[in-house]
PDB file of C-alpha atoms and ligand atoms in Angstrom:
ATOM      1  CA  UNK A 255     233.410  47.659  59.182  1.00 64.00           C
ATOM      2  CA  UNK A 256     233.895  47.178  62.806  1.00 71.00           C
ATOM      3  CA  UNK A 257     231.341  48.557  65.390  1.00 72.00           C
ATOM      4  CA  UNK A 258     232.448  50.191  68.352  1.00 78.00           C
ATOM      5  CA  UNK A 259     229.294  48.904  70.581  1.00 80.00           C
ATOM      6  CA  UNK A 260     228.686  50.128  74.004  1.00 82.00           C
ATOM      7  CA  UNK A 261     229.003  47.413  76.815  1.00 84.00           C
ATOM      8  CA  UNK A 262     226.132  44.885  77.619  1.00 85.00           C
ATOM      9  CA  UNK A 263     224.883  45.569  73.642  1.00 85.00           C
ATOM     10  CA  UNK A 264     224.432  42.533  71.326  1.00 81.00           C
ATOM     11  CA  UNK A 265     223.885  42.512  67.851  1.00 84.00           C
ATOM     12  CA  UNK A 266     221.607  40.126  66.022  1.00 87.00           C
ATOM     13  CA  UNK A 267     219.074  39.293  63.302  1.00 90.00           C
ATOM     14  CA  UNK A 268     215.415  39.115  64.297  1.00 92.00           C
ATOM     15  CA  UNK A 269     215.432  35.428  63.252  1.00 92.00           C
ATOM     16  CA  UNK A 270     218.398  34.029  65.554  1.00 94.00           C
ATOM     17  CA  UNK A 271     216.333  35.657  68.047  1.00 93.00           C
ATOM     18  CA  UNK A 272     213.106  34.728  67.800  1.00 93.00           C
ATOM     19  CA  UNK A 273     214.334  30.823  66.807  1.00 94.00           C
ATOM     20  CA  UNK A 274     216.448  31.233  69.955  1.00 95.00           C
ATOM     21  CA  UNK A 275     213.197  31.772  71.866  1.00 94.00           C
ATOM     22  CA  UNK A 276     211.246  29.391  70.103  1.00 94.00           C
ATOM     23  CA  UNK A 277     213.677  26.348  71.021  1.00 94.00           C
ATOM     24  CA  UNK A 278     214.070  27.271  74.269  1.00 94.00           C
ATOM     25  CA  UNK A 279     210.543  27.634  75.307  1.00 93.00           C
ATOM     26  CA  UNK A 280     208.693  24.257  73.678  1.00 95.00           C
ATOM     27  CA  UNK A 281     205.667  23.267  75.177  1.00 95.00           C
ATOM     28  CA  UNK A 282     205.156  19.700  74.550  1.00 95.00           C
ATOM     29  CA  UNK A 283     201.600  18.266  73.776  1.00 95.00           C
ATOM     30  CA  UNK A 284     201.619  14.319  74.678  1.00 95.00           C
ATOM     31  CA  UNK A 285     200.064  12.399  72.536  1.00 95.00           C
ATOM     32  CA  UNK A 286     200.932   9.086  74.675  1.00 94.00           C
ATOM     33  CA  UNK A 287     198.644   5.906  73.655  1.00 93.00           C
ATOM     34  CA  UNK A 288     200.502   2.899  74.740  1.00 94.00           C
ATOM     35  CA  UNK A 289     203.868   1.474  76.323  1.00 95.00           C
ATOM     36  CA  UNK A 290     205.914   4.397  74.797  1.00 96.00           C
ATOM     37  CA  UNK A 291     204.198   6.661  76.574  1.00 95.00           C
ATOM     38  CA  UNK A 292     205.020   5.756  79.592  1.00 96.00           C
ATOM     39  CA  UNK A 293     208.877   6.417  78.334  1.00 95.00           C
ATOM     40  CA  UNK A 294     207.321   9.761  77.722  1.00 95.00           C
ATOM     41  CA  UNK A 295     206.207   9.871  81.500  1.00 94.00           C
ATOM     42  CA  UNK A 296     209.734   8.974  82.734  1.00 94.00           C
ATOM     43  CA  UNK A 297     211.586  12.053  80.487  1.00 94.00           C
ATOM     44  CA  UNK A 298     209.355  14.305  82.461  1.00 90.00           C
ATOM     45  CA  UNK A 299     210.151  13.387  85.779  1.00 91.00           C
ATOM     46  CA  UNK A 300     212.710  14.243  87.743  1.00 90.00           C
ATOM     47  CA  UNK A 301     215.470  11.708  87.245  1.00 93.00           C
ATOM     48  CA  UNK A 302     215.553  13.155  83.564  1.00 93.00           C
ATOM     49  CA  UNK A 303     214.518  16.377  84.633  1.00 90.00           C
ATOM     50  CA  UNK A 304     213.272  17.621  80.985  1.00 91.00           C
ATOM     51  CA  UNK A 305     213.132  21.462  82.525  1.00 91.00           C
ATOM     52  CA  UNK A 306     217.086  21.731  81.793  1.00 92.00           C
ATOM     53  CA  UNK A 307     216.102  21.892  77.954  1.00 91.00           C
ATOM     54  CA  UNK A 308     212.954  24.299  78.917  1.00 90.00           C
ATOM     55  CA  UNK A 309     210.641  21.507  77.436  1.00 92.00           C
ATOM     56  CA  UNK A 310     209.068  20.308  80.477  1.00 89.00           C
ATOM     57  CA  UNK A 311     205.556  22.581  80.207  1.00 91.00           C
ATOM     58  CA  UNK A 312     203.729  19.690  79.285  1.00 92.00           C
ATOM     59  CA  UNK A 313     199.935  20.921  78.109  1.00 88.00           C
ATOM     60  CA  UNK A 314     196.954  19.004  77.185  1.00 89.00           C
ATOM     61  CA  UNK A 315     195.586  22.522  75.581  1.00 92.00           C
ATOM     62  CA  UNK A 316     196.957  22.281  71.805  1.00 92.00           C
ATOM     63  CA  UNK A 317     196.224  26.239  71.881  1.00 92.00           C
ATOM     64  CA  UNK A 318     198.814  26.000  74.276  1.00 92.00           C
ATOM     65  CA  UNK A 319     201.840  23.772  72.691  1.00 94.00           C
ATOM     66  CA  UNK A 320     203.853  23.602  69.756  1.00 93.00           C
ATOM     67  CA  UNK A 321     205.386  20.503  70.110  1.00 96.00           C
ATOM     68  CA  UNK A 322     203.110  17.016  69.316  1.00 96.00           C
ATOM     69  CA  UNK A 323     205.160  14.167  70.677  1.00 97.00           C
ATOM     70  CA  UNK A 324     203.019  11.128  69.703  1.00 97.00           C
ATOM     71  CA  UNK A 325     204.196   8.350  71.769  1.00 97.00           C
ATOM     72  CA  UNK A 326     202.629   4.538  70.996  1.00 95.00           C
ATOM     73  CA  UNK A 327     200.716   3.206  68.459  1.00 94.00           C
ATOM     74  CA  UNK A 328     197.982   5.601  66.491  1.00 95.00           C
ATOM     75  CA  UNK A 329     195.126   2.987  65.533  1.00 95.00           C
ATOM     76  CA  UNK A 330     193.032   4.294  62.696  1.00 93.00           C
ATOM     77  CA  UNK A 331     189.958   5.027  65.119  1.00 92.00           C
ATOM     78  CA  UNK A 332     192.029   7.512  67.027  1.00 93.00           C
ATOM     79  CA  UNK A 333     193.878   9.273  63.657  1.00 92.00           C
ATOM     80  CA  UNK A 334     191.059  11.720  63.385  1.00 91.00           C
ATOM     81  CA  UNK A 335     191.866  12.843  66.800  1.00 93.00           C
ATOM     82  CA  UNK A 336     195.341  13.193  66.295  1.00 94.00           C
ATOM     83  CA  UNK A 337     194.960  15.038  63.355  1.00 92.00           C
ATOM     84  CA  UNK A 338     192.343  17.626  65.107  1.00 92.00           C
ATOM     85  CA  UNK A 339     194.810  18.311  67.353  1.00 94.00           C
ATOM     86  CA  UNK A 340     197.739  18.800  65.195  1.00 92.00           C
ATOM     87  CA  UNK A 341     195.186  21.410  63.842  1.00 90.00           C
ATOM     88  CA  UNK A 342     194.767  22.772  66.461  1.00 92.00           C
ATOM     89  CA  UNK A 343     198.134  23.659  67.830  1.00 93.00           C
ATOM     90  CA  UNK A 344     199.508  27.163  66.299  1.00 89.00           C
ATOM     91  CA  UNK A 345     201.975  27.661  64.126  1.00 88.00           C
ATOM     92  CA  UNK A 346     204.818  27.624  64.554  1.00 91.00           C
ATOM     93  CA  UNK A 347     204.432  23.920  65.930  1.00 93.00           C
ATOM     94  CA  UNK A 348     206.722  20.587  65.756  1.00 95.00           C
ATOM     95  CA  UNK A 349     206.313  16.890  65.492  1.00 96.00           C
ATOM     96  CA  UNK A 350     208.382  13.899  67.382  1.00 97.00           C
ATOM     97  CA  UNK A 351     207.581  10.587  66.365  1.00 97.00           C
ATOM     98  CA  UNK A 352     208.491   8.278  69.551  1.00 97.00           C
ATOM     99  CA  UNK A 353     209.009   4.822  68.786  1.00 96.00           C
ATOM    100  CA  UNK A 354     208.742   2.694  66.134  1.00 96.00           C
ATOM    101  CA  UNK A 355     205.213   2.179  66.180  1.00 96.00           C
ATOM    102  CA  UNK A 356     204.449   5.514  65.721  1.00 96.00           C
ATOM    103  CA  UNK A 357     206.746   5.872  63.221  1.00 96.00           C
ATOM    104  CA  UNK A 358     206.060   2.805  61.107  1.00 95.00           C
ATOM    105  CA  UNK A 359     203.584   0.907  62.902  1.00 94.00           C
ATOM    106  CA  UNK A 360     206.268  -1.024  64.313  1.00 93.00           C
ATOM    107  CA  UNK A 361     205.329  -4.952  65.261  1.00 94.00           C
ATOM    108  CA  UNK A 362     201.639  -4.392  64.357  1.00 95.00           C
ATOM    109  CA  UNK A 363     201.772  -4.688  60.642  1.00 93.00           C
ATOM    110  CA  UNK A 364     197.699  -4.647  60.344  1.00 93.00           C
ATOM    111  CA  UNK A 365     194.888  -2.411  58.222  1.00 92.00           C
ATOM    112  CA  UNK A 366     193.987  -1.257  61.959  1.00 93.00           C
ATOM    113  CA  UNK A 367     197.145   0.461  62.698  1.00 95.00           C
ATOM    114  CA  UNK A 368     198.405   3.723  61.128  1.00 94.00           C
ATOM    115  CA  UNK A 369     201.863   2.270  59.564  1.00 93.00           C
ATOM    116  CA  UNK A 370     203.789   5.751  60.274  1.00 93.00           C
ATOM    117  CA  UNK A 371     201.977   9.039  61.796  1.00 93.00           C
ATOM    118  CA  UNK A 372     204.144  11.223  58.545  1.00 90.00           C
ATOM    119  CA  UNK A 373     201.138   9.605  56.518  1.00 89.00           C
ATOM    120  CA  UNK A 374     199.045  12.373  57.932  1.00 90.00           C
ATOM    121  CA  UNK A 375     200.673  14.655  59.729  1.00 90.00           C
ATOM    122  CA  UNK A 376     204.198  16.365  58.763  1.00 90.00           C
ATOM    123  CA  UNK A 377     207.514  14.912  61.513  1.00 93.00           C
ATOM    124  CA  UNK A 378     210.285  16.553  62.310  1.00 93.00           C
ATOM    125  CA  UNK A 379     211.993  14.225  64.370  1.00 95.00           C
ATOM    126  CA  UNK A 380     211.963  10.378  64.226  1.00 96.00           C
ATOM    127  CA  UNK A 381     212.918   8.404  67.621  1.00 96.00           C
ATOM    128  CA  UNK A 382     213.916   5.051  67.211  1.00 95.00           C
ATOM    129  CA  UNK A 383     213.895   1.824  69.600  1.00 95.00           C
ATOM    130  CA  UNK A 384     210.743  -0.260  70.814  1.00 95.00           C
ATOM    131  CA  UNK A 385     210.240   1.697  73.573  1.00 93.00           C
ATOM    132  CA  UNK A 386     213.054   4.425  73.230  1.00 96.00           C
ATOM    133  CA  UNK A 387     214.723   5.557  76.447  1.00 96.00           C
ATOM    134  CA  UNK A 388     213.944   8.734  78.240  1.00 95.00           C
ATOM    135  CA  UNK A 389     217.682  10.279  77.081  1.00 96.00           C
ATOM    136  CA  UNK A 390     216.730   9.422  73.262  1.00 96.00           C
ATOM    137  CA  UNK A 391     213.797  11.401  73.424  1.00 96.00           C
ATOM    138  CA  UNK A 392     215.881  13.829  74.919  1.00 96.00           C
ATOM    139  CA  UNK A 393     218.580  14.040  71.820  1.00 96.00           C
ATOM    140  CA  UNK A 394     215.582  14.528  69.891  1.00 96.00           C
ATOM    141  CA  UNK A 395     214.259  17.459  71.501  1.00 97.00           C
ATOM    142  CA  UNK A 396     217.825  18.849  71.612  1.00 97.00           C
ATOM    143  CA  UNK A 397     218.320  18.421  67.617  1.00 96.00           C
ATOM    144  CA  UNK A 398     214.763  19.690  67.364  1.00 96.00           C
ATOM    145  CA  UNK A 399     216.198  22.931  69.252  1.00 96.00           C
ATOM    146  CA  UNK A 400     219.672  22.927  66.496  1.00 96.00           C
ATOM    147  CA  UNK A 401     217.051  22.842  63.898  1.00 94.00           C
ATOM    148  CA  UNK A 402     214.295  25.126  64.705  1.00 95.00           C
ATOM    149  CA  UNK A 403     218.178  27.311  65.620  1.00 95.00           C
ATOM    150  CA  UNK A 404     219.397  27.171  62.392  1.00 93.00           C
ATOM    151  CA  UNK A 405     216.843  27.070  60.264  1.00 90.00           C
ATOM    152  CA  UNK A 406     213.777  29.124  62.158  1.00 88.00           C
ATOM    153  CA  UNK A 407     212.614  32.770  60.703  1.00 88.00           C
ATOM    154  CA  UNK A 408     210.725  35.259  62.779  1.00 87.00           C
ATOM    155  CA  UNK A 409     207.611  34.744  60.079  1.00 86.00           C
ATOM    156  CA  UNK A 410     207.695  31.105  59.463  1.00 84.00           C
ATOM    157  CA  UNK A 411     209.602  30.841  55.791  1.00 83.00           C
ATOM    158  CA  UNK A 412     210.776  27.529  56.919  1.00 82.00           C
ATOM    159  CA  UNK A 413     207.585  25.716  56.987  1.00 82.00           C
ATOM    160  CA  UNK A 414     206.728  26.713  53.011  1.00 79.00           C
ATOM    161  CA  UNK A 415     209.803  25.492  51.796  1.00 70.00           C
ATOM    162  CA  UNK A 416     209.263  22.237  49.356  1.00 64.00           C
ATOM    163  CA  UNK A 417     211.600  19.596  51.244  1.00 58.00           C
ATOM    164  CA  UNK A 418     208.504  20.794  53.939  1.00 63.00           C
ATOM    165  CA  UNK A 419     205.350  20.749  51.842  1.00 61.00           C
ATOM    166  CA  UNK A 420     204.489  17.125  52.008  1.00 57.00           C
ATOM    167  CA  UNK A 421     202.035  15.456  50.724  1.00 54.00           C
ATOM    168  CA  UNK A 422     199.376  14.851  53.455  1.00 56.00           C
ATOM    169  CA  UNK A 423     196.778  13.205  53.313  1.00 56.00           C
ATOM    170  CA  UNK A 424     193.529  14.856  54.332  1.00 55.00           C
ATOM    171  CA  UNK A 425     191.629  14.676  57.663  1.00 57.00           C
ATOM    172  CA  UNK A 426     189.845  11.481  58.080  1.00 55.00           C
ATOM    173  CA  UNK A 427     186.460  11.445  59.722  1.00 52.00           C
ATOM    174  CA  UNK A 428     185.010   8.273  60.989  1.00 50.00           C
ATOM    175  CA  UNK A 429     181.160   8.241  59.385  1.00 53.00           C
ATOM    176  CA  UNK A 430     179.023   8.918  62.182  1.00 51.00           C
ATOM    177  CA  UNK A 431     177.033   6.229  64.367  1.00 51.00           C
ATOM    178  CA  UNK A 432     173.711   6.537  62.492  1.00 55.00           C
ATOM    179  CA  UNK A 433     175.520   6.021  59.017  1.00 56.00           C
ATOM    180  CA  UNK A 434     177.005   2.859  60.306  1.00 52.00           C
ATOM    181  CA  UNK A 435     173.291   1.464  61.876  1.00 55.00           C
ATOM    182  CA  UNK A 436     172.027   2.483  58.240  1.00 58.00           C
ATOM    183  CA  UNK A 437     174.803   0.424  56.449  1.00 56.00           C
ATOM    184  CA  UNK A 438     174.035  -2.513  58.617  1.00 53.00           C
ATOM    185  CA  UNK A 439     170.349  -1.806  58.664  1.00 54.00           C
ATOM    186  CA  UNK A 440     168.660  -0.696  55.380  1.00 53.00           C
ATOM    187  CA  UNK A 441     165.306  -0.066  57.033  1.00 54.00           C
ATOM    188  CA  UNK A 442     166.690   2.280  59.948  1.00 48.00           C
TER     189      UNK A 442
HETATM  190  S1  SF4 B 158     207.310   1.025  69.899  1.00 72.46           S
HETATM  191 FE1  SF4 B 158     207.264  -0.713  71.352  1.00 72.46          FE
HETATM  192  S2  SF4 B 158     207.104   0.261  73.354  1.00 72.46           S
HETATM  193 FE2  SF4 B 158     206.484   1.808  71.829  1.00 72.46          FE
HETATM  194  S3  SF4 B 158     204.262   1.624  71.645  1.00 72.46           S
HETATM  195 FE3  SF4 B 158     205.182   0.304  70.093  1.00 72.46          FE
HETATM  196  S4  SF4 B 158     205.271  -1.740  71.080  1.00 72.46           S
HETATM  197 FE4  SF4 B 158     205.006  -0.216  72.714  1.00 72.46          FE
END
């Protein structure tokens, strides 16, 4: 049945509109810890100009982003840290993987490194290269934006589907400095 709608008045589903919000308004939290990171330093300055994608509000306040972008390697010391802070970013939040480190460990194939961050915390979108460029980090964000678009509901039913609900392993806390003087020291 055709509508006879006044000017200026758009129809829509609450969904398309509050996905259409979402992707235009990501707040990036940098999770930058070696060379990659400093691709990650070049996609927010000007030459790139990240604002023309509305991604440039970089925060360093997880309460305040939705977007991780873990750039570099993640050495097992630091996963605990990443993980707190993927905990504490709300919901409805995203993950980039930048580089091949951070997505497989890349060149350092040792019990040190993590060997791919989707161990422990779920990724939306993979960026390839060793480092990447600033303008594939920028496709990423921009299929990030078709799929939180097409696939985004006002009340997050996308993030219980199955193909979603990986298994994760669980937080990993380093034992604390007085249980590692004990293991070396029985008499402490
Ligand atoms: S992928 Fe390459 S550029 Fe990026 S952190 Fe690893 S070694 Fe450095």
């Amino acid at each position: 049945m055709a509508l006879d709608l006044p000017e200026n008045i758009v129809l829509s589903k609450l969904d398309t509109l509050a996905s259409w919000c979402r992707k235009n308004s990501l707040w990036p939290m940098p999770f930058a810890t070696a060379c990659c990171g400093i691709e990650l330093m070049a996609t927010g300055a000007s030459k790139h100009d990240l604002a023309r994608f509305g991604a440039e509000v970089f925060r360093f306040s997880p309460r305040q982003c939705d977007l991780m972008i873990v750039a570099g390697r993640v050495v097992m010391k630091m996963l605990p840290v990443l993980q707190r802070i993927w905990q504490q970013m709300h919901e409805p939040k995203w993950c980039i993987s930048m580089g091949a480190c951070a997505s497989t460990g890349g060149v350092f194939d040792t019990y040190s490194v993590v060997q791919g961050i989707d161990r422990f915390i779920p990724v939306d979108m993979y960026v390839p290269g060793c480092p990447p460029r600033p303008e594939q980090l920028i496709q990423a964000i921009i299929d990030l934006q078709d799929k939180i678009q097409r696939e985004g509901t006002v009340d997050g039913r996308e993030f219980s589907l199955a193909s979603r609900q990986q298994t994760i392993r669980a937080l990993v806390e380093l034992p604390i400095q007085s249980q590692w003087d004990s293991a070396r020291n029985p008499m402490m």
